[in-house]
Coordinates of C-alpha atoms in Angstrom, one line a residue:
M194 CA 36.7 58.5 -41.4
A195 CA 39.7 57.1 -39.5
K196 CA 40.4 53.4 -39.9
K197 CA 40.2 51.1 -36.9
I198 CA 43.5 49.9 -35.3
G199 CA 42.8 46.3 -36.3
E200 CA 42.2 47.3 -39.9
I201 CA 45.5 49.1 -40.1
L202 CA 47.3 46.1 -38.6
V203 CA 45.7 43.8 -41.2
E204 CA 46.5 46.2 -44.0
N205 CA 50.2 46.5 -43.1
G206 CA 50.6 42.8 -42.6
T207 CA 51.2 42.9 -38.8
I208 CA 48.3 40.5 -38.2
D209 CA 46.1 38.5 -40.5
Q210 CA 42.3 38.5 -40.7
E211 CA 41.9 35.4 -38.5
Q212 CA 44.1 36.9 -35.8
Y213 CA 42.0 40.1 -36.0
K214 CA 38.8 38.1 -35.4
K215 CA 40.4 36.3 -32.4
A216 CA 41.5 39.6 -30.9
L217 CA 38.0 41.0 -31.3
R218 CA 36.6 38.0 -29.4
Y219 CA 39.3 38.3 -26.7
Q220 CA 38.6 42.1 -26.4
Q221 CA 34.8 41.4 -25.8
Q222 CA 35.5 38.7 -23.3
N223 CA 38.1 40.6 -21.2
K224 CA 36.9 44.2 -21.6
C225 CA 40.2 45.6 -22.8
S226 CA 41.4 47.7 -25.7
L227 CA 41.9 45.9 -29.0
G228 CA 45.6 46.8 -29.0
D229 CA 46.0 45.2 -25.5
A230 CA 44.1 42.1 -26.8
I231 CA 46.5 41.7 -29.8
V232 CA 49.6 42.1 -27.6
K233 CA 48.2 39.6 -24.9
L234 CA 47.5 37.0 -27.6
G235 CA 51.1 37.4 -28.9
F236 CA 50.0 38.5 -32.4
A237 CA 52.0 41.7 -32.4
S238 CA 54.4 43.6 -30.1
E239 CA 53.5 46.7 -28.1
E240 CA 55.7 48.8 -30.3
G241 CA 54.0 47.4 -33.5
I242 CA 50.6 48.4 -32.0
T243 CA 51.9 51.9 -31.2
L244 CA 53.2 52.4 -34.7
A245 CA 49.8 51.4 -36.1
M246 CA 48.1 53.9 -33.7
S247 CA 50.5 56.6 -34.9
K248 CA 49.2 56.1 -38.4
Q249 CA 45.6 55.9 -37.2
F250 CA 45.7 59.2 -35.3
G251 CA 48.2 60.9 -37.6
V252 CA 50.4 61.6 -34.5
P253 CA 54.2 61.3 -34.7
Y254 CA 55.8 58.2 -33.1
A255 CA 58.2 58.6 -30.2
S256 CA 60.5 55.9 -28.9
K257 CA 63.9 55.4 -27.3
E258 CA 65.1 53.9 -30.6
N259 CA 64.3 56.9 -32.8
K260 CA 65.7 59.2 -30.0
V261 CA 62.5 61.2 -29.8
L262 CA 61.5 59.8 -26.4
N263 CA 64.4 61.6 -24.8
P264 CA 63.2 64.4 -22.5
E265 CA 65.4 67.4 -22.1
R266 CA 66.9 67.6 -18.6
D267 CA 65.0 70.8 -17.9
Q268 CA 63.9 71.6 -14.4
N269 CA 61.0 73.6 -15.8
L270 CA 59.6 70.5 -17.5
Q271 CA 59.5 68.6 -14.2
E272 CA 57.9 71.6 -12.4
L273 CA 55.2 72.0 -15.2
V274 CA 54.2 68.4 -15.2
S275 CA 54.5 66.5 -11.9
E276 CA 55.6 62.9 -11.6
N277 CA 52.3 61.7 -10.2
Y278 CA 50.3 63.4 -13.0
A279 CA 52.7 61.9 -15.6
R280 CA 52.3 58.3 -14.2
E281 CA 48.5 58.6 -13.7
N282 CA 48.0 59.7 -17.3
L283 CA 50.9 57.9 -19.0
I284 CA 52.5 61.0 -20.4
I285 CA 56.0 62.5 -20.4
P286 CA 57.0 66.1 -21.4
L287 CA 59.7 66.1 -24.1
F288 CA 60.8 69.7 -24.8
I289 CA 59.5 73.3 -25.2
E290 CA 60.0 75.2 -28.4
D291 CA 58.4 78.5 -29.4
D292 CA 55.9 78.3 -26.5
V293 CA 54.8 74.8 -27.7
M294 CA 55.3 71.8 -25.4
A295 CA 55.9 68.4 -26.9
I296 CA 54.3 65.6 -24.9
A297 CA 54.7 61.8 -25.4
M298 CA 51.3 60.1 -24.7
Y299 CA 50.1 56.5 -24.6
D300 CA 46.6 57.7 -25.8
P301 CA 46.8 60.9 -27.8
S302 CA 43.1 60.7 -28.5
N303 CA 42.4 61.6 -24.9
I304 CA 41.6 65.3 -25.5
F305 CA 40.8 65.8 -21.8
V306 CA 44.4 65.2 -20.8
V307 CA 45.7 67.4 -23.6
D308 CA 43.4 70.2 -22.5
N309 CA 44.4 69.8 -18.8
I310 CA 48.1 70.0 -19.7
K311 CA 47.4 73.1 -21.8
M312 CA 45.6 74.8 -18.9
M313 CA 48.3 73.7 -16.3
T314 CA 51.3 74.9 -18.4
G315 CA 49.8 77.7 -20.5
K316 CA 51.5 76.2 -23.5
E317 CA 50.2 74.9 -26.8
I318 CA 50.5 71.1 -26.9
Q319 CA 52.1 68.9 -29.6
P320 CA 51.3 65.3 -28.8
F321 CA 53.5 62.3 -29.7
I322 CA 52.5 58.7 -29.3
A323 CA 54.7 56.2 -27.4
S324 CA 54.2 52.7 -25.9
K325 CA 53.1 52.3 -22.3
S326 CA 56.2 50.4 -21.1
Q327 CA 58.6 52.9 -22.7
I328 CA 56.8 55.9 -21.2
L329 CA 56.9 54.3 -17.7
S330 CA 60.6 53.5 -18.1
V331 CA 61.4 57.1 -19.2
I332 CA 59.3 58.5 -16.3
D333 CA 61.5 56.5 -13.9
A334 CA 64.7 57.9 -15.4
F335 CA 63.4 61.5 -15.9
Y336 CA 61.9 62.1 -12.4
G337 CA 63.7 59.4 -10.5
G338 CA 66.9 57.9 -9.3
K339 CA 65.6 58.3 -5.7
D340 CA 66.5 55.7 -3.2
L341 CA 63.0 55.0 -1.9
L342 CA 64.1 52.8 0.9
E343 CA 66.5 55.5 2.2
E344 CA 63.6 58.0 2.2
A345 CA 61.4 55.5 4.1
V346 CA 64.0 55.0 6.7
K347 CA 64.5 58.7 7.2
D348 CA 60.7 59.2 7.5
D349 CA 60.4 56.3 9.9
D350 CA 60.0 58.5 13.0
E351 CA 57.1 60.4 11.4
D352 CA 54.9 57.2 11.0
Q353 CA 51.7 57.3 12.8
G354 CA 48.8 54.9 13.1
D355 CA 48.3 51.7 11.1
V356 CA 46.3 50.4 8.1
E357 CA 44.4 47.3 7.7
V358 CA 45.6 44.9 5.0
N359 CA 43.2 42.7 3.1
V360 CA 45.5 39.8 2.0
G361 CA 42.8 38.5 -0.3
E362 CA 43.3 41.5 -2.7
K363 CA 46.3 42.7 -4.6
L364 CA 48.5 45.2 -2.7
D365 CA 48.5 48.5 -4.6
L366 CA 52.0 50.1 -4.3
D367 CA 50.8 53.3 -5.9
K368 CA 48.6 54.0 -2.9
I369 CA 51.0 54.3 0.0
S370 CA 49.7 56.2 2.9
S371 CA 52.0 58.5 4.8
G372 CA 50.3 57.2 8.0
M373 CA 51.6 53.6 7.5
V374 CA 53.5 51.9 10.3
S375 CA 57.2 51.3 9.8
S376 CA 57.2 47.7 8.5
I377 CA 54.4 48.4 6.0
K378 CA 56.2 51.5 4.6
L379 CA 59.5 49.7 4.4
V380 CA 58.1 46.7 2.6
N381 CA 56.4 48.9 0.1
A382 CA 59.6 51.0 -0.4
I383 CA 61.7 47.9 -1.0
L384 CA 59.2 46.5 -3.5
K385 CA 58.8 49.8 -5.4
Q386 CA 62.6 50.4 -5.6
A387 CA 63.3 46.8 -6.8
I388 CA 60.6 46.9 -9.5
S389 CA 61.8 50.3 -10.7
E390 CA 65.3 49.0 -11.0
R391 CA 64.2 45.9 -13.0
A392 CA 65.3 43.5 -10.2
S393 CA 64.3 39.9 -10.6
D394 CA 65.0 38.9 -7.0
I395 CA 65.3 40.6 -3.6
H396 CA 67.6 39.1 -0.9
L397 CA 67.2 40.3 2.7
E398 CA 69.6 38.7 5.3
L399 CA 70.5 39.4 8.9
F400 CA 74.0 38.9 10.1
D401 CA 75.7 39.4 13.5
E402 CA 76.4 43.1 13.2
Q403 CA 74.6 44.1 9.9
V404 CA 71.7 43.7 7.6
S405 CA 72.2 43.0 3.9
L406 CA 69.7 44.0 1.3
R407 CA 70.6 43.1 -2.3
F408 CA 68.7 43.2 -5.7
R409 CA 69.5 40.8 -8.5
I410 CA 69.6 42.9 -11.7
D411 CA 70.4 41.3 -15.0
G412 CA 71.7 38.2 -13.1
A413 CA 74.1 40.0 -10.7
L414 CA 73.5 41.0 -7.1
H415 CA 73.8 44.6 -6.1
E416 CA 73.9 46.0 -2.5
R417 CA 71.2 48.6 -1.6
T418 CA 70.4 50.7 1.4
S419 CA 69.7 48.3 4.3
P420 CA 66.7 48.8 6.6
P421 CA 67.4 49.1 10.4
K422 CA 68.4 45.9 12.0
D423 CA 65.5 46.0 14.5
S424 CA 63.0 46.3 11.7
V425 CA 64.0 43.0 9.9
A426 CA 61.7 40.7 11.9
A427 CA 58.8 43.1 11.3
I428 CA 59.5 43.2 7.6
I429 CA 59.6 39.4 7.4
S430 CA 56.3 39.1 9.4
R431 CA 54.7 41.6 7.0
I432 CA 55.7 39.5 4.0
K433 CA 54.5 36.4 5.7
I434 CA 51.1 38.0 6.4
L435 CA 50.8 39.0 2.7
S436 CA 51.8 35.4 1.6
K437 CA 49.4 33.7 4.1
L438 CA 52.3 32.0 5.9
D439 CA 52.7 31.1 9.6
I440 CA 54.3 34.1 11.2
S441 CA 55.0 32.1 14.4
E442 CA 57.0 29.5 12.6
R443 CA 60.7 30.5 12.5
R444 CA 62.4 27.1 12.6
L445 CA 61.3 25.7 9.2
P446 CA 61.5 27.0 5.6
Q447 CA 58.3 28.4 4.2
D448 CA 57.2 29.2 0.6
G449 CA 54.3 31.3 -0.6
S450 CA 53.3 34.1 -2.9
F451 CA 51.2 37.2 -3.2
G452 CA 50.1 39.7 -5.9
I453 CA 50.7 43.5 -6.1
K454 CA 49.8 46.3 -8.4
F455 CA 52.3 48.9 -9.4
Q456 CA 52.0 51.5 -12.2
N457 CA 49.0 49.7 -13.6
R458 CA 50.9 46.4 -13.8
A459 CA 49.9 43.2 -12.1
I460 CA 53.0 41.6 -10.5
E461 CA 53.4 38.4 -8.6
I462 CA 55.9 38.0 -5.8
R463 CA 57.1 34.5 -4.9
V464 CA 58.3 34.2 -1.3
S465 CA 60.9 32.0 0.2
V466 CA 61.8 32.2 3.9
C467 CA 64.6 30.1 5.3
P468 CA 66.0 29.9 8.9
A469 CA 69.7 30.9 9.3
V470 CA 72.1 31.3 12.1
Y471 CA 71.2 35.0 12.9
G472 CA 67.6 34.9 11.9
E473 CA 65.4 34.1 8.8
K474 CA 66.7 34.9 5.3
L475 CA 64.0 36.3 2.9
V476 CA 64.2 35.9 -0.9
L477 CA 61.5 37.4 -3.1
R478 CA 61.2 36.5 -6.8
I479 CA 59.5 39.3 -8.8
L480 CA 57.4 38.0 -11.7
D481 CA 56.6 41.1 -13.7
R482 CA 54.5 40.1 -16.7
G483 CA 54.6 43.7 -17.9
T484 CA 58.3 43.4 -18.7
S485 CA 58.1 39.9 -20.4
E486 CA 56.9 39.8 -23.9
L487 CA 56.0 36.2 -25.0
N488 CA 57.3 36.8 -28.5
I489 CA 59.6 34.1 -29.9
E490 CA 61.3 36.7 -32.1
S491 CA 62.7 38.6 -29.2
L492 CA 64.1 35.6 -27.2
G493 CA 67.5 35.2 -28.8
F494 CA 67.2 32.1 -31.1
E495 CA 69.4 32.1 -34.1
K496 CA 67.4 31.7 -37.3
E497 CA 68.3 28.0 -37.8
Q498 CA 67.6 27.2 -34.1
K499 CA 64.2 28.8 -34.2
K500 CA 63.2 26.8 -37.3
I501 CA 64.2 23.5 -35.7
F502 CA 62.3 24.3 -32.5
I503 CA 59.1 25.6 -34.1
D504 CA 59.0 22.7 -36.7
A505 CA 59.3 20.2 -33.8
A506 CA 56.6 22.1 -31.8
K507 CA 54.2 21.6 -34.7
S508 CA 54.8 17.8 -34.8
P509 CA 51.7 15.8 -34.0
H510 CA 53.5 13.8 -31.3
G511 CA 56.8 13.3 -29.6
L512 CA 59.0 14.7 -26.7
M513 CA 60.8 18.0 -26.6
F514 CA 63.1 18.9 -23.7
L515 CA 64.7 22.2 -22.8
T516 CA 67.5 22.1 -20.2
G517 CA 69.3 24.7 -18.2
P518 CA 69.8 25.9 -14.6
T519 CA 67.1 27.5 -12.4
G520 CA 66.3 31.0 -13.5
S521 CA 67.7 30.6 -17.1
G522 CA 64.3 31.5 -18.7
K523 CA 63.2 28.0 -19.7
T524 CA 59.6 28.6 -18.8
T525 CA 59.5 31.9 -20.7
T526 CA 60.8 30.2 -23.8
L527 CA 58.3 27.3 -23.7
N528 CA 55.4 29.7 -23.1
A529 CA 56.5 31.8 -26.0
V530 CA 56.6 28.7 -28.2
L531 CA 53.0 27.7 -27.1
N532 CA 51.9 31.3 -27.8
T533 CA 53.3 31.0 -31.3
I534 CA 51.8 27.7 -32.3
K535 CA 48.5 27.8 -30.5
T536 CA 45.3 27.5 -32.7
P537 CA 41.6 26.9 -31.8
E538 CA 41.8 23.6 -33.7
L539 CA 44.1 22.1 -31.0
N540 CA 43.7 21.5 -27.3
F541 CA 46.6 22.9 -25.3
M542 CA 47.1 22.1 -21.6
T543 CA 49.9 23.0 -19.2
L544 CA 50.9 21.6 -15.8
E545 CA 53.2 24.1 -13.9
D546 CA 54.6 24.9 -10.5
P547 CA 53.9 27.8 -10.4
V548 CA 51.8 29.1 -13.3
E549 CA 54.0 32.1 -14.2
Y550 CA 52.3 33.3 -17.4
K551 CA 48.6 33.2 -18.0
L552 CA 48.0 32.4 -21.6
A553 CA 44.7 33.0 -23.4
G554 CA 43.2 29.9 -25.0
I555 CA 45.3 27.5 -23.0
S556 CA 44.1 25.4 -20.0
Q557 CA 46.7 25.8 -17.3
V558 CA 46.9 23.8 -14.1
Q559 CA 48.9 24.6 -10.9
V560 CA 50.6 21.7 -9.2
K561 CA 49.6 21.2 -5.6
P562 CA 51.7 18.3 -4.1
Q563 CA 50.1 18.9 -0.6
I564 CA 46.8 17.6 -1.8
G565 CA 48.2 15.0 -4.2
L566 CA 48.2 16.9 -7.4
T567 CA 51.7 16.2 -8.6
F568 CA 53.2 16.4 -12.1
A569 CA 52.6 12.7 -12.6
T570 CA 49.0 12.5 -11.3
G571 CA 48.1 15.7 -13.2
L572 CA 49.6 14.3 -16.4
R573 CA 47.6 11.1 -16.1
S574 CA 44.4 13.1 -15.7
F575 CA 45.4 15.2 -18.7
L576 CA 45.3 12.2 -21.0
R577 CA 41.5 11.9 -20.3
Q578 CA 41.0 15.5 -21.4
D579 CA 41.8 14.9 -25.1
P580 CA 44.9 17.1 -25.3
D581 CA 47.0 17.7 -28.4
V582 CA 49.9 19.6 -26.9
I583 CA 51.0 19.2 -23.2
L584 CA 53.5 21.4 -21.3
V585 CA 54.9 19.8 -18.2
G586 CA 56.7 22.4 -16.1
E587 CA 59.6 20.1 -15.1
V588 CA 60.5 16.4 -15.1
R589 CA 61.8 15.7 -11.6
D590 CA 61.3 12.0 -11.0
Q591 CA 60.8 8.6 -12.7
E592 CA 57.0 8.7 -12.3
T593 CA 56.8 12.0 -14.2
A594 CA 59.3 10.8 -16.8
E595 CA 57.3 7.7 -17.5
A596 CA 54.0 9.6 -17.7
C597 CA 55.6 12.0 -20.3
L598 CA 56.8 9.1 -22.4
K599 CA 53.4 7.4 -22.3
A600 CA 51.7 10.6 -23.4
A601 CA 54.2 11.0 -26.3
L602 CA 53.7 7.4 -27.4
T603 CA 50.0 7.7 -27.4
G604 CA 49.9 10.6 -29.9
H605 CA 50.5 13.7 -27.9
L606 CA 53.2 16.4 -28.2
V607 CA 54.9 16.9 -24.8
L608 CA 57.2 19.8 -24.0
S609 CA 59.1 19.9 -20.7
T610 CA 62.3 21.0 -18.9
L611 CA 65.2 19.3 -17.2
H612 CA 68.1 20.4 -15.0
T613 CA 71.3 19.3 -16.9
N614 CA 74.5 21.1 -18.0
D615 CA 73.8 20.8 -21.7
A616 CA 71.2 19.6 -24.2
L617 CA 72.7 16.2 -24.9
G618 CA 72.9 15.6 -21.1
A619 CA 69.2 15.3 -21.1
I620 CA 69.4 11.8 -22.8
P621 CA 71.4 9.9 -20.1
R622 CA 69.4 11.8 -17.4
L623 CA 66.1 10.5 -18.8
I624 CA 67.4 7.0 -19.1
D625 CA 68.6 7.2 -15.5
M626 CA 65.1 8.2 -14.6
G627 CA 63.8 4.9 -16.0
M628 CA 62.9 5.7 -19.6
E629 CA 63.6 2.6 -21.8
P630 CA 66.2 3.5 -24.5
F631 CA 64.2 2.0 -27.3
L632 CA 61.1 4.0 -26.4
L633 CA 63.1 7.2 -25.8
S634 CA 64.9 6.9 -29.2
S635 CA 61.6 6.6 -31.1
S636 CA 59.7 9.4 -29.3
L637 CA 62.4 12.1 -28.7
E638 CA 62.2 15.0 -31.3
V639 CA 64.4 17.8 -29.9
V640 CA 66.8 18.4 -27.0
A641 CA 67.8 22.0 -26.3
A642 CA 69.6 24.1 -23.7
Q643 CA 69.7 27.7 -22.8
R644 CA 71.5 30.3 -20.7
L645 CA 70.9 34.0 -20.1
V646 CA 73.6 36.6 -21.1
R647 CA 73.7 40.2 -20.1
I648 CA 73.1 42.7 -22.9
L649 CA 75.3 45.8 -23.1
C650 CA 73.5 49.1 -22.4
P651 CA 73.0 50.7 -25.8
H652 CA 73.2 54.2 -24.2
C653 CA 76.8 53.9 -23.0
K654 CA 78.6 51.0 -24.6
V655 CA 81.8 51.9 -26.4
Q656 CA 83.7 50.2 -29.2
H657 CA 86.4 47.9 -28.2
N658 CA 89.0 45.8 -30.2
P659 CA 89.6 42.3 -28.7
S660 CA 92.9 40.5 -29.0
E661 CA 93.7 38.5 -32.2
E662 CA 93.5 35.3 -30.1
V663 CA 89.9 36.0 -29.3
K664 CA 89.1 36.6 -33.0
K665 CA 90.7 33.3 -34.0
Q666 CA 88.7 31.6 -31.2
I667 CA 85.5 33.1 -32.6
V668 CA 86.1 31.5 -36.1
A669 CA 87.2 28.2 -34.6
E670 CA 84.2 27.8 -32.3
N671 CA 81.5 29.0 -34.7
P672 CA 81.7 27.3 -38.1
T673 CA 79.1 29.7 -39.6
I674 CA 81.5 32.6 -39.1
K675 CA 84.2 33.2 -41.6
A676 CA 87.5 35.0 -40.9
E677 CA 87.2 37.2 -44.0
Q678 CA 84.0 38.7 -42.5
S679 CA 86.0 40.1 -39.6
N680 CA 86.2 43.6 -41.1
T681 CA 82.4 43.9 -40.6
W682 CA 82.4 42.9 -37.0
K683 CA 81.8 45.5 -34.3
F684 CA 82.9 44.8 -30.7
Y685 CA 81.8 46.8 -27.7
K686 CA 82.5 46.8 -23.9
E687 CA 80.5 48.1 -20.9
V688 CA 80.9 51.5 -19.4
G689 CA 78.0 52.5 -17.2
C690 CA 75.5 55.3 -17.1
P691 CA 72.4 56.4 -15.1
K692 CA 70.1 54.5 -17.5
C693 CA 71.7 51.2 -16.6
S694 CA 72.4 52.1 -12.9
E695 CA 76.2 52.4 -13.8
T696 CA 76.4 48.6 -14.5
G697 CA 77.0 48.8 -18.2
Y698 CA 74.3 46.3 -18.9
L699 CA 70.6 46.7 -19.6
G700 CA 68.5 43.5 -19.8
R701 CA 69.3 39.9 -20.7
K702 CA 68.8 37.7 -23.7
A703 CA 68.9 33.9 -24.1
I704 CA 71.5 31.9 -26.0
Y705 CA 70.6 28.4 -27.1
E706 CA 71.8 25.1 -28.4
V707 CA 69.0 23.2 -30.3
Y708 CA 69.5 19.6 -31.6
K709 CA 67.0 17.8 -33.8
I710 CA 67.2 14.0 -33.1
T711 CA 68.5 12.4 -36.4
E712 CA 68.4 8.8 -37.4
D713 CA 72.1 8.4 -36.4
M714 CA 71.3 9.8 -33.0
R715 CA 68.3 7.5 -32.5
N716 CA 70.5 4.4 -33.3
I717 CA 73.0 5.5 -30.7
I718 CA 70.3 6.1 -28.0
Y719 CA 68.8 2.7 -28.8
K720 CA 72.0 0.7 -28.9
T721 CA 74.7 2.2 -26.7
Q722 CA 73.5 5.5 -25.1
D723 CA 77.1 6.7 -25.6
L724 CA 77.3 10.4 -24.9
V725 CA 80.7 10.7 -26.6
E726 CA 79.3 9.2 -29.8
L727 CA 76.3 11.5 -29.7
R728 CA 78.6 14.5 -29.4
K729 CA 80.5 13.4 -32.5
V730 CA 77.3 13.1 -34.5
V731 CA 76.2 16.5 -33.3
E732 CA 79.5 18.2 -34.3
K733 CA 79.1 16.9 -37.8
T734 CA 75.4 17.9 -38.3
A735 CA 74.8 20.8 -36.0
V736 CA 76.9 23.9 -35.4
W737 CA 74.8 26.0 -33.1
N738 CA 75.9 25.1 -29.6
L739 CA 75.8 27.5 -26.7
R740 CA 79.3 28.9 -27.3
A741 CA 78.6 29.5 -31.1
S742 CA 75.3 31.2 -30.2
A743 CA 77.2 33.5 -27.7
W744 CA 79.9 34.4 -30.2
S745 CA 77.2 35.3 -32.7
K746 CA 75.8 37.9 -30.3
F747 CA 79.3 39.1 -29.5
I748 CA 80.2 40.0 -33.1
K749 CA 76.8 41.8 -33.3
G750 CA 77.9 44.0 -30.5
E751 CA 75.3 42.8 -28.0
I752 CA 77.5 41.2 -25.3
T753 CA 81.1 41.3 -24.1
E754 CA 83.7 38.5 -24.6
Q755 CA 83.7 38.2 -20.8
E756 CA 80.1 37.3 -20.9
V757 CA 80.8 34.6 -23.5
F758 CA 83.5 33.0 -21.3
K759 CA 81.4 33.3 -18.1
T760 CA 78.3 31.6 -19.4
T761 CA 79.6 28.9 -21.8
V762 CA 82.4 26.4 -22.2
S763 CA 84.4 25.4 -25.2
K764 CA 84.6 21.8 -26.6
E765 CA 88.1 21.5 -25.2
D766 CA 87.1 22.5 -21.6

């Protein structure tokens, strides 16, 4: 008798018995598969689950990493299995050999799909198992590359009729009717193309003689086919309707959000509309939970940094601050930390604006300033809810700063974010906000900073030998790296290929600086608050600043030297 997926994961050490029990409870409560429950709870990665299922079903494992999930560019394969059928059933044809077709499947136990493909193609079927996210990604590359917006514009004249939109429900992008009116079809095409290209933001602007549509991919903006100029107002009105904003108001900025469904993924769209000289500018932030895995191992921490951060997060009380600019991934990091340390024995609560990740087993509260629910008022209410660990989305003012300090001093662990240029900059910023130095020195546990760097596309990057000056700089700015190790270093540079949209980069990863507050640092915070003195202490006791973390990823062949210089500064700068 085949073993259950949970038993296999316990046996191979992927999860322990207690996590198995928690996942079973989550599965019953949320009516999902056990594998999905384990991934949602952060106990194992999607790839780890797929490997376990491969053992369970006795089906070979296919992934991009082992080069099996790499369909042959054969027109016959695309004709034998249509894109719609592949998406609906989460499959992808791989190759045909001796009248046997190899198929990568998310669920190889689904004999109905196997039988259907056999009937459609007239071939014997050899199933492989692959993760859902990798199958969908390969489907995009195998069938796609189409400019959906360009197609929508071309088909504009063929639109007939209208459809009713229920703004109380999630918009399903996989169900686009050919009879949609122009604005509806254009909005759906823009959203589908942006999500397919892994965009984090969509920018739509109207100028005097032209329209600009840009997608932010891996931190950089890229121009895309623009919609007709006379359709921009209708597109913005459509977005406003979905976001429940006032379509008649064009003089003041408005913010909102709405949810969509695409390829079985629930995606939230945050909307910002701002009046400009030639008309309103629209910016959409795409929050795709399906592409963000809350796993601290995949974030980018160096080994020593992760230990400092997790040890502090397990403290019974104190303050932890993570700094960085907007969009640098601070919320993702803190949610991944909570996902790592959460247990049923502790009461976890978060106060966010907005709630970007929904975490099982954690009470999350959305800030609503318009009705008086601010960070400060919410935090005061939290203290009557008997919390052990509190996440405050951002400290923006004196009132919130004082509430965080009070919570830390009364036996709670408080994690939050600040907007400063580096980790140590958080200390004078908090004191400027009104925190007393003697109280801050006794309660602060960790200050950290992060940035996002673009990761080189593994499919097209080529080896590259930087100058001797750069190699000397690496050793000088990262004390953990020795010059005699240089013969083991591998450097790469970007090229560009269809899989990375010719950019040379595929995804982003965080670099960090993490400083544990030592007794010497506490004395300086209490007595002088001198930032220069703090930096001297840090240079003696801690080596992993942002620049050192970036160089570490450079010598591993993950990023370019240009990315190091673009996102970090040296001590001399």
